[in-house]
Amino acid sequence: MRRLLGGLIVLAGIAFLLLLFSWLKPAEPVANEMAANTDVQGEQQAQQAAEQLRAAKPSTPSETAAAKPRIVIEKGHRVSGPEVIRVKQGAAVTVEFLSDQSAELHLHGYDHHLHLQANKVAQLALVAEHSGRFEYELHGKAQGAHHALGVIEVTPQ
Amino acid sequence: MTLKCRTLAAFTFALLPNISWAHSFGQVYNLPVPFWLYGWGAAAALVASFVVVGYFLAMPVPQAMRSTGDLTGTAVAKWARRLHLLSLAKLLSVAGLLLCVATGLWGTNGPYGNFNMTFFWIVFLLGFTYFTALVGDVYALINPWRLLASGIQRIYPEYGRGLWVYPVSLGHWPALLLYGGFIWLELFGGTTPYSLALCLCAYSLFNFIGIALVGARDWFRYIEFLSLFFRLVAKMAPLDISEKEAGKVRVTWRMPFAGLLDKPAEDFSVLLFILFMLSSTAFDGLHETVVWQRLFWVDLYHSLLAQWLGANPLAAFPQMSKLLLLWQSFWLLLSPFIYWLILILCLWCMRWAATSPLSLRALALAFAPTLLPIALVYNISHYYTLIQTQGVKIVTLASDPFGRGWDLFGTGNWLQGTIIPDAGTVWHVQVGLIVLGHIVSVYMAHKLALQLFPTQRQAILSQLPMLLLMVLFTVAGLWIMSEPIKTGM
């Protein structure tokens, strides 16, 4: 009898925690086309969808600026642009970089390399297939090399 | 201090990504745990703790029976002996150490291209630790320094006896101090393959000299910190491995985590060692967060340091950077004592609630091992993705240990891409593990209380402060994991 009670207490606890979990877990966003496209074929669709959604929204200056963040690098330090660029998994994002010196930019995780020419805007385009926190930094002999300049955070779906 | 000054300080703080106090090694791509999951984890820890209390209240007091059995004579053991598994493991252990030194001294200095960084920091320190938690204290059998020392002893029979008697009143303090230094090195030392090889050489020399002075038995019990570390982790394993005399290994099985109740921690230094295992992992997570960095760069500067370093944060930047290391080191080394203070407070309440004649010291030493599951799951949550992303690369590195483009086993070109674990999966594993570890700790503490206190009622009352302590440690760990991380850390 007492064993049964003990067992029931444990089961009740587990049931309560499961209920609490499903109650707290945020509902998946319904109208997010980009999140659904995580396969390779969907890449182009994702980019098209992104363009369409951007075109469909009334474009305010802040929104167009947010669509293509620009990171300005001087002497190996990030002087302008967001420290954290947040995107949803599956979204296509383009980040612009402007460096005063020629350098090699490396995005960890995705292992993207981008060659930056002095005072010329370069674009890093990627589809955020993998979720996580990815730092980018300069490599090679440039000033400020191997110091993380910023991070791209991809939130999972 | 003016608002302008505060803003300037915050601006300087924002420039921080340009200093890389990088993790010793290994890329971690984990995102901070989202608030809803952290909240659930905290609630789960609390609810589960009370479920355990309720369970113990409901169940009749168990007999002091221990599920255990001797495995030494079984078929599996005989098979292992026939395959000379232990000798193979010993050989691999010594070879691993020597290869780490060799590749560090003569191989590439790029941390990801050299065998020793991945092998030592990830395969050994993480992988072997988790292996020990599952399989038992294998390290005691294959400790490379112990093996090398017994090799020296074959040539000089007097070697391992020792010249002096180790003063037992010193307890395990040498091991604790060495462990503290080691964790400091891991977090702030910025080791490269070359410096790691030098450290291993220095530690080997230190061991050999120490064994000559103090004798192998006391050295590996009180001073060699890895022996103590793995001995503690192995308490959680379902296998109890012991070597009574040389060559005779006895293996018994027991319930997982039952080893935590075997005997109390030997002395105060072991208690601190256990607390440091917990607090150092917590600190590792904490010191990378935005909130911790802000505490130093904005709040501390603003309220205290600006008086000495001047009101201009940009000008004070270089000195602040130097102070940062001191500040971090100070809190790292103080962290176990903070945990100790909280533990003592809890135990004082426990003693009062249970009206126990046992001293605070006795209670502390008895209950300390029950914190080990929390330390283990916190370690796993924080570091396990490193095994996924970097640890597997050991397969490639084994073919090219020196980073010279060799391909000894044909695996040189495997695993070229980076394996990125899905952030959502990682979150659920982290929080799930932490809650499970918490439940184990609370459960084992209850069982211990039933052994130590005369009545069931006293035992359960005594566990309420302990429950709060564990919830506090667990929620703190979860909170640290949910905090945003400062870039460049």
XYZ file of C-alpha atoms in Angstrom:
646
model
C 0.000 0.000 0.000
C 2.738 2.402 0.975
C 4.773 1.352 -2.038
C 1.798 2.159 -4.220
C 1.542 5.584 -2.649
C 5.227 6.193 -3.212
C 4.896 5.155 -6.840
C 1.853 7.368 -7.300
C 3.681 10.396 -5.911
C 6.499 9.861 -8.396
C 4.088 9.418 -11.308
C 2.120 12.504 -10.292
C 5.342 14.498 -10.177
C 6.402 13.347 -13.627
C 2.962 14.081 -15.072
C 2.941 17.547 -13.544
C 6.373 18.370 -14.959
C 5.410 17.158 -18.423
C 2.289 19.309 -18.335
C 4.287 22.292 -17.156
C 6.786 21.757 -19.950
C 4.166 21.688 -22.689
C 2.495 24.733 -21.151
C 5.699 26.776 -20.988
C 7.081 25.794 -24.361
C 6.419 28.632 -26.805
C 4.139 27.752 -29.739
C 5.976 27.505 -33.054
C 5.369 30.629 -35.155
C 2.701 29.811 -37.780
C 3.553 32.141 -40.669
C 7.269 31.698 -40.917
C 8.067 30.371 -44.358
C 11.767 30.779 -43.910
C 11.902 28.516 -40.893
C 10.367 25.649 -42.818
C 13.013 25.700 -45.497
C 15.993 23.930 -44.109
C 16.759 21.607 -46.983
C 19.208 22.415 -49.738
C 16.572 22.784 -52.413
C 14.731 25.183 -50.171
C 17.707 27.549 -50.064
C 16.694 29.387 -53.181
C 13.076 29.324 -52.131
C 14.115 30.715 -48.780
C 15.947 33.572 -50.412
C 13.021 34.272 -52.682
C 10.627 34.129 -49.780
C 12.856 36.489 -47.849
C 12.863 38.940 -50.721
C 9.110 38.685 -51.081
C 8.472 39.233 -47.413
C 10.786 42.195 -47.379
C 9.068 43.623 -50.429
C 5.645 42.977 -48.928
C 6.388 44.806 -45.678
C 6.274 48.593 -45.730
C 9.921 49.369 -45.824
C 11.076 51.785 -43.198
C 14.699 52.893 -42.949
C 15.344 50.839 -39.843
C 13.951 47.698 -41.436
C 16.025 47.947 -44.573
C 19.038 48.639 -42.422
C 18.254 45.580 -40.306
C 17.870 43.456 -43.422
C 21.536 43.913 -44.307
C 23.624 44.705 -41.278
C 26.866 46.426 -42.038
C 29.921 45.825 -39.906
C 32.609 48.471 -40.126
C 36.080 47.409 -39.080
C 38.899 49.794 -38.347
C 42.382 48.591 -37.397
C 40.971 45.171 -36.645
C 38.211 46.395 -34.316
C 34.504 46.534 -34.988
C 33.554 50.178 -34.695
C 30.056 50.152 -36.085
C 27.342 47.600 -36.642
C 25.536 45.233 -34.292
C 27.624 43.039 -32.031
C 25.030 40.283 -32.256
C 23.182 39.523 -35.471
C 20.173 37.359 -34.688
C 18.494 35.260 -37.331
C 16.084 32.362 -37.302
C 17.269 28.966 -38.437
C 16.693 28.528 -42.138
C 16.685 32.249 -42.889
C 18.893 33.739 -45.550
C 20.987 36.619 -44.330
C 23.527 38.910 -45.972
C 26.032 40.787 -43.867
C 28.135 43.595 -45.290
C 31.677 44.193 -44.107
C 33.792 47.261 -44.612
C 37.396 47.164 -43.430
C 40.047 49.856 -43.633
C 42.683 47.191 -44.195
C 42.851 44.170 -46.410
C 42.057 41.095 -44.318
C 40.585 37.618 -44.271
C 37.302 37.242 -42.394
C 36.388 33.846 -40.947
C 32.951 32.844 -39.670
C 33.308 29.945 -37.242
C 31.021 26.964 -37.464
C 29.882 27.678 -40.980
C 33.576 27.986 -41.871
C 32.923 30.788 -44.336
C 35.889 32.792 -45.466
C 35.534 36.241 -46.941
C 38.355 38.261 -48.364
C 38.070 41.925 -47.417
C 39.757 44.555 -49.525
C 40.697 47.855 -47.995
C 37.789 50.302 -47.977
C 35.622 48.131 -50.181
C 32.299 46.688 -49.030
C 32.204 42.898 -49.133
C 29.106 40.793 -48.649
C 28.783 37.541 -46.744
C 25.660 35.684 -47.769
C 24.583 32.551 -45.971
C 21.566 30.437 -45.267
C 21.408 29.824 -41.547
C 21.028 26.045 -41.683
C 22.714 25.402 -38.331
C 21.484 26.873 -35.083
C 23.927 28.181 -32.532
C 26.276 31.007 -31.750
C 28.951 31.670 -34.348
C 31.737 34.154 -33.855
C 33.534 35.811 -36.705
C 37.028 37.183 -36.624
C 39.922 38.249 -38.801
C 42.567 35.742 -39.692
C 46.080 36.029 -40.952
C 48.496 38.813 -40.236
C 45.988 41.652 -40.133
C 45.861 43.911 -37.120
C 43.474 42.526 -34.538
C 43.551 39.029 -35.970
C 42.010 36.225 -33.958
C 39.956 38.581 -31.822
C 36.266 37.866 -32.150
C 34.635 40.883 -33.746
C 31.045 39.883 -33.351
C 28.677 36.998 -33.452
C 25.822 35.626 -35.516
C 23.210 33.900 -33.380
C 20.901 31.491 -35.166
C 17.909 30.595 -33.041
C 16.530 27.127 -33.642
C 13.044 26.339 -34.751
C 29.895 60.062 -11.350
C 27.973 61.572 -14.189
C 25.657 59.847 -16.595
C 28.116 60.726 -19.349
C 30.869 58.873 -17.556
C 28.660 55.826 -17.091
C 27.772 55.829 -20.753
C 31.420 56.083 -21.653
C 32.213 53.150 -19.409
C 29.473 51.116 -21.043
C 30.812 52.105 -24.456
C 34.269 50.895 -23.496
C 32.706 47.700 -22.271
C 31.085 47.292 -25.653
C 34.528 47.469 -27.250
C 35.487 44.391 -25.283
C 35.158 41.843 -28.086
C 38.599 42.964 -29.056
C 40.228 41.257 -26.125
C 40.112 37.541 -26.441
C 40.331 35.778 -23.127
C 39.428 32.839 -25.228
C 38.488 29.522 -23.778
C 41.561 27.363 -23.512
C 40.570 25.368 -26.524
C 37.618 24.278 -28.538
C 34.804 26.119 -30.207
C 31.520 26.164 -28.357
C 28.563 27.079 -30.522
C 25.939 26.797 -27.795
C 23.302 29.449 -27.379
C 22.185 30.584 -23.932
C 19.247 28.516 -22.699
C 15.968 30.367 -23.347
C 14.112 31.705 -20.363
C 11.101 29.402 -20.587
C 13.325 26.345 -20.482
C 15.413 27.754 -17.647
C 12.213 28.512 -15.759
C 10.927 25.013 -16.333
C 14.251 23.554 -15.196
C 14.171 25.576 -11.991
C 10.557 24.598 -11.338
C 11.359 20.968 -12.167
C 14.248 20.940 -9.687
C 11.981 22.256 -6.961
C 9.018 20.007 -7.739
C 11.180 16.914 -8.170
C 12.842 17.570 -4.823
C 9.494 17.560 -3.061
C 8.438 14.458 -4.959
C 11.541 12.740 -3.550
C 10.596 13.897 -0.051
C 7.077 12.631 -0.571
C 8.405 9.337 -1.876
C 10.572 8.832 1.194
C 7.667 9.770 3.460
C 5.433 7.242 1.788
C 7.872 4.362 1.509
C 8.616 2.152 4.486
C 12.106 2.543 5.911
C 14.299 0.334 3.702
C 16.500 -2.370 5.135
C 20.204 -1.678 4.987
C 20.657 -4.049 2.094
C 23.138 -3.223 -0.598
C 22.907 -4.650 -4.065
C 26.413 -5.649 -4.814
C 28.317 -8.501 -6.331
C 31.801 -9.561 -7.166
C 32.624 -9.569 -10.848
C 36.231 -10.691 -10.563
C 35.548 -14.296 -11.381
C 32.951 -13.810 -14.094
C 33.259 -14.702 -17.747
C 33.596 -11.067 -18.816
C 36.501 -10.559 -16.424
C 38.214 -13.719 -17.655
C 37.763 -12.601 -21.259
C 39.240 -9.198 -20.420
C 42.203 -10.842 -18.762
C 42.767 -13.154 -21.722
C 42.788 -10.210 -24.105
C 45.215 -8.435 -21.783
C 42.905 -5.442 -21.852
C 44.464 -3.918 -18.771
C 47.996 -4.153 -20.147
C 46.794 -2.629 -23.392
C 45.144 0.215 -21.513
C 48.329 0.814 -19.516
C 50.380 0.912 -22.694
C 47.971 3.342 -24.350
C 48.023 5.550 -21.272
C 51.811 5.928 -21.185
C 51.962 6.187 -24.973
C 49.296 8.896 -24.858
C 51.281 10.950 -22.385
C 54.533 10.579 -24.331
C 52.831 11.382 -27.620
C 51.253 14.515 -26.129
C 54.679 15.706 -25.058
C 56.335 14.794 -28.349
C 53.709 16.403 -30.568
C 53.716 19.512 -28.421
C 57.456 19.956 -28.575
C 58.020 18.986 -32.200
C 54.652 19.302 -33.923
C 52.627 22.206 -35.222
C 51.739 24.929 -32.761
C 48.278 25.336 -34.234
C 45.950 24.056 -31.499
C 43.518 22.370 -33.891
C 46.187 20.661 -35.953
C 48.089 19.124 -33.071
C 47.179 15.827 -31.434
C 47.927 16.869 -27.876
C 45.398 19.665 -27.347
C 42.418 17.597 -28.466
C 43.695 14.475 -26.714
C 44.468 16.088 -23.390
C 41.735 18.686 -22.975
C 38.882 16.823 -24.612
C 39.505 13.085 -24.943
C 41.216 12.804 -21.547
C 39.832 15.562 -19.379
C 36.246 15.352 -20.624
C 35.842 11.969 -22.296
C 37.782 9.953 -19.751
C 36.040 11.717 -16.872
C 32.624 10.717 -18.198
C 33.986 7.236 -18.859
C 35.115 7.058 -15.240
C 31.658 8.078 -14.035
C 30.260 5.128 -15.969
C 32.919 2.489 -15.475
C 34.792 3.296 -12.286
C 38.260 4.338 -11.179
C 40.242 2.966 -14.107
C 42.696 5.835 -13.697
C 44.049 4.270 -10.508
C 45.137 1.313 -12.620
C 46.469 3.116 -15.688
C 47.833 6.354 -14.248
C 50.805 6.972 -16.575
C 52.933 8.580 -13.869
C 52.326 5.662 -11.549
C 53.302 3.256 -14.313
C 56.430 5.212 -15.199
C 57.342 5.374 -11.513
C 56.984 1.638 -11.095
C 59.137 1.275 -14.188
C 61.825 3.342 -12.498
C 61.340 1.195 -9.423
C 62.293 -1.912 -11.390
C 65.708 -0.374 -11.978
C 66.085 1.260 -8.572
C 64.139 -0.830 -6.063
C 64.450 1.835 -3.378
C 62.729 4.464 -5.546
C 59.082 4.282 -4.557
C 59.638 3.963 -0.811
C 60.223 7.651 -0.158
C 62.733 9.438 2.040
C 60.327 11.302 4.279
C 57.029 10.434 5.835
C 54.206 12.534 4.450
C 52.656 14.576 7.258
C 49.094 13.266 7.187
C 47.892 16.384 9.003
C 48.416 18.201 5.686
C 45.599 16.087 4.350
C 44.780 16.527 0.683
C 45.700 20.210 0.551
C 48.493 19.703 -1.984
C 46.043 18.006 -4.357
C 43.532 20.807 -3.859
C 46.107 23.512 -4.537
C 47.356 21.702 -7.641
C 43.798 21.273 -8.881
C 43.139 24.965 -8.327
C 46.219 25.856 -10.313
C 45.235 23.448 -13.048
C 41.736 24.920 -13.440
C 43.250 28.395 -13.477
C 45.526 27.244 -16.276
C 42.589 25.787 -18.159
C 40.552 28.983 -17.958
C 43.192 31.697 -18.153
C 46.422 30.053 -19.205
C 45.731 30.087 -22.926
C 47.757 26.951 -23.498
C 49.196 26.128 -26.884
C 50.428 22.689 -27.937
C 53.957 23.727 -27.025
C 53.124 25.130 -23.600
C 50.940 22.121 -22.860
C 53.862 19.803 -23.592
C 56.055 21.854 -21.270
C 53.438 21.706 -18.527
C 53.156 17.951 -18.891
C 56.924 17.596 -18.694
C 57.059 19.812 -15.642
C 54.258 17.882 -13.970
C 55.966 14.587 -14.763
C 59.206 15.809 -13.251
C 57.306 17.086 -10.238
C 55.723 13.669 -9.813
C 58.990 11.759 -10.129
C 60.780 13.950 -7.627
C 57.833 13.873 -5.265
C 57.565 10.088 -5.370
C 61.256 9.838 -4.545
C 60.742 12.088 -1.533
C 57.419 10.946 -0.147
C 56.813 7.484 -1.550
C 54.364 6.398 -4.251
C 51.487 5.395 -1.985
C 51.124 8.716 -0.157
C 51.969 10.709 -3.274
C 49.116 9.272 -5.287
C 46.716 9.465 -2.393
C 47.294 12.989 -1.103
C 49.170 14.952 -3.738
C 48.589 13.831 -7.334
C 45.408 15.771 -7.957
C 44.136 13.750 -10.925
C 44.107 10.609 -8.794
C 41.877 12.321 -6.260
C 39.700 13.798 -9.001
C 39.025 10.471 -10.685
C 38.610 8.705 -7.358
C 35.806 11.135 -6.518
C 34.141 10.890 -9.933
C 34.327 7.092 -9.745
C 32.158 7.127 -6.605
C 29.219 7.602 -8.947
C 30.012 4.597 -11.097
C 28.255 1.258 -10.777
C 31.599 -0.530 -10.768
C 33.972 -0.471 -7.822
C 37.525 -1.160 -9.020
C 40.230 -1.675 -6.471
C 43.754 -3.036 -6.584
C 44.590 -4.538 -3.225
C 48.000 -5.875 -4.180
C 49.970 -5.297 -7.337
C 48.406 -7.156 -10.219
C 45.295 -8.317 -8.357
C 42.350 -6.205 -9.454
C 39.001 -6.678 -7.804
C 35.832 -5.463 -9.513
C 32.502 -5.379 -7.764
C 29.257 -4.001 -9.082
C 26.878 -1.811 -7.110
C 23.928 0.464 -7.724
C 24.959 3.623 -9.589
C 25.780 6.445 -7.193
C 25.746 4.033 -4.232
C 29.462 4.727 -3.866
C 28.605 8.253 -2.722
C 27.397 6.855 0.588
C 30.321 4.460 1.110
C 32.267 6.745 3.322
C 32.404 10.452 4.044
C 34.940 12.795 2.502
C 38.255 12.211 4.256
C 38.927 15.741 5.449
C 38.204 19.423 4.909
C 40.492 19.678 1.887
C 38.545 16.914 0.106
C 35.328 18.751 0.952
C 36.720 21.880 -0.660
C 37.920 19.805 -3.620
C 34.367 18.575 -4.234
C 32.977 22.091 -3.858
C 35.622 23.397 -6.241
C 34.634 20.818 -8.850
C 31.188 22.362 -8.715
C 32.126 26.005 -8.336
C 34.849 26.060 -10.986
C 32.486 24.820 -13.691
C 29.906 27.331 -12.553
C 32.523 30.077 -12.648
C 33.640 28.997 -16.113
C 30.115 29.571 -17.334
C 29.673 32.759 -15.338
C 32.813 34.601 -16.360
C 31.783 34.559 -20.011
C 28.400 36.171 -19.440
C 27.490 39.743 -20.222
C 26.237 40.357 -16.691
C 29.528 39.306 -15.087
C 31.639 41.342 -17.493
C 29.405 44.336 -16.967
C 29.916 43.991 -13.217
C 33.621 44.559 -13.706
C 33.822 46.966 -16.611
C 30.928 49.229 -15.722
C 29.756 48.738 -12.133
C 33.064 48.115 -10.398
C 34.862 50.738 -12.430
C 32.154 53.269 -11.874
C 31.787 52.719 -8.159
C 35.346 52.070 -7.071
C 38.191 51.924 -9.539
C 37.534 55.218 -11.293
C 38.913 56.972 -8.215
C 42.347 55.508 -8.895
C 42.295 55.008 -12.609
C 40.710 58.282 -13.625
C 37.258 59.177 -14.829
C 37.961 58.397 -18.477
C 37.160 54.744 -19.136
C 39.023 54.709 -22.433
C 42.211 55.857 -20.783
C 41.802 53.388 -17.946
C 41.265 50.528 -20.387
C 44.823 49.049 -20.354
C 45.042 48.983 -16.580
C 41.535 47.597 -16.306
C 42.535 44.805 -18.661
C 45.380 43.821 -16.358
C 43.121 44.044 -13.350
C 40.574 41.810 -15.058
C 42.814 38.766 -14.782
C 43.386 39.409 -11.090
C 39.681 39.933 -10.534
C 38.738 36.733 -12.366
C 41.420 34.685 -10.600
C 40.360 36.013 -7.236
C 36.751 34.971 -7.738
C 37.711 31.599 -9.197
C 39.792 30.745 -6.148
C 37.227 32.178 -3.741
C 34.279 30.333 -5.320
C 34.586 27.048 -3.372
C 34.604 28.992 -0.112
C 31.391 30.767 -1.064
C 29.814 27.392 -1.752
C 31.241 26.167 1.557
C 29.627 29.018 3.481
C 26.244 28.212 1.940
C 26.757 24.517 2.731
C 27.610 25.221 6.362
C 24.538 27.393 6.731
C 22.409 24.592 5.331
C 24.027 21.993 7.566
C 23.521 24.177 10.628
C 19.798 24.273 9.793
C 19.883 20.536 9.183
C 21.463 19.884 12.545
C 18.857 22.047 14.234
C 15.946 20.470 12.324
C 17.079 16.936 13.093
C 18.340 17.732 16.613
C 21.393 15.712 15.799
C 24.382 15.272 18.089
C 26.660 15.012 15.058
C 29.073 17.878 14.590
C 28.878 20.278 11.658
C 32.190 18.930 10.434
C 30.980 15.336 10.479
C 27.809 16.269 8.625
C 29.743 18.295 6.051
C 32.154 15.455 5.347
C 29.316 12.944 5.102
C 27.075 14.961 2.807
C 29.746 16.447 0.549
C 29.868 13.443 -1.806
C 26.124 13.797 -2.461
C 26.926 17.013 -4.326
C 29.016 15.150 -6.865
C 26.125 14.289 -9.222
C 25.295 17.982 -9.537
C 28.964 18.704 -10.283
C 29.060 15.948 -12.898
C 25.912 16.943 -14.790
C 26.949 20.558 -14.707
C 30.287 19.599 -16.212
C 28.604 17.498 -18.904
C 26.063 20.225 -19.754
C 28.744 22.814 -20.078
C 31.300 20.841 -22.052
C 29.816 17.837 -23.802
C 29.314 19.564 -27.127
C 33.091 19.939 -27.297
C 33.299 16.189 -27.631
C 30.881 16.357 -30.555
C 32.544 19.250 -32.331
C 36.193 18.704 -31.509
C 36.645 15.417 -29.690
C 35.681 13.315 -32.705
C 38.486 14.947 -34.659
C 40.924 12.811 -32.669
C 40.298 10.202 -35.345
C 41.834 12.520 -37.926
C 44.535 13.772 -35.589
C 45.672 10.242 -34.768
C 46.692 9.887 -38.404
C 48.563 13.180 -38.340
C 49.558 13.858 -34.735
C 52.333 16.315 -35.494
C 50.334 18.252 -38.037
C 52.800 17.599 -40.833
C 50.321 16.219 -43.357
C 50.876 12.559 -42.542
C 48.201 9.923 -42.943
C 49.220 7.011 -40.758
C 45.891 5.231 -40.467
C 44.140 6.483 -43.556
C 41.848 8.729 -41.569
C 43.742 11.920 -42.325
C 41.024 13.423 -44.472
C 37.994 12.351 -42.519
C 35.682 14.750 -40.694
C 36.798 17.825 -42.581
C 33.561 19.729 -42.011
C 32.571 21.132 -38.648
C 29.884 19.196 -36.831
C 27.508 21.724 -35.326
C 25.043 20.279 -32.809
C 21.497 21.573 -33.087
C 21.072 24.314 -30.498
C 17.583 23.185 -29.545
C 18.754 19.647 -28.841
C 21.647 20.977 -26.797
C 19.320 23.075 -24.641
C 17.064 20.154 -23.850
C 19.994 17.863 -23.080
C 21.566 20.452 -20.814
C 18.462 21.248 -18.811
C 17.337 17.612 -18.751
C 20.690 16.431 -17.432
C 20.871 19.132 -14.798
C 17.413 18.274 -13.491
C 18.277 14.558 -13.455
C 21.534 15.159 -11.622
C 19.694 17.281 -9.126
C 17.160 14.528 -8.473
C 19.956 12.001 -7.946
C 21.699 14.275 -5.464
C 18.534 14.934 -3.474
C 17.698 11.229 -3.446
C 21.154 10.140 -2.272
C 21.205 12.834 0.401
C 17.908 11.475 1.701
C 19.263 7.960 1.823
C 22.280 9.206 3.733
C 20.058 11.068 6.167
C 18.160 7.855 6.866
C 21.479 6.254 7.787
C 22.711 9.107 9.954
C 19.618 10.128 11.863
C 17.782 7.801 14.246
C 14.175 8.308 13.121
C 12.628 8.653 9.681
C 10.908 11.870 10.748
C 14.201 13.461 11.814
C 15.860 12.334 8.607
C 13.217 13.883 6.399
C 13.076 17.130 8.376
C 16.832 17.368 8.088
C 16.635 17.146 4.325
C 14.552 20.275 3.843
C 17.556 22.634 4.236
C 19.597 20.288 2.041
C 16.874 20.382 -0.578
C 16.968 24.170 -0.613
C 20.755 24.133 -0.937
C 20.652 21.794 -3.904
C 17.858 23.769 -5.542
C 19.981 26.872 -5.065
C 23.053 25.302 -6.668
C 21.012 23.829 -9.518
C 19.062 26.994 -10.271
C 22.287 29.016 -10.134
C 23.787 26.638 -12.671
C 20.739 26.923 -14.914
C 20.699 30.697 -14.598
C 24.344 30.909 -15.647
C 23.530 28.839 -18.713
C 20.659 31.103 -19.666
C 22.647 34.328 -19.489
C 23.813 35.970 -22.713
C 27.481 35.507 -23.490
C 29.916 38.328 -24.108
C 31.439 38.063 -27.565
C 35.125 37.441 -27.597
C 35.026 35.343 -24.426
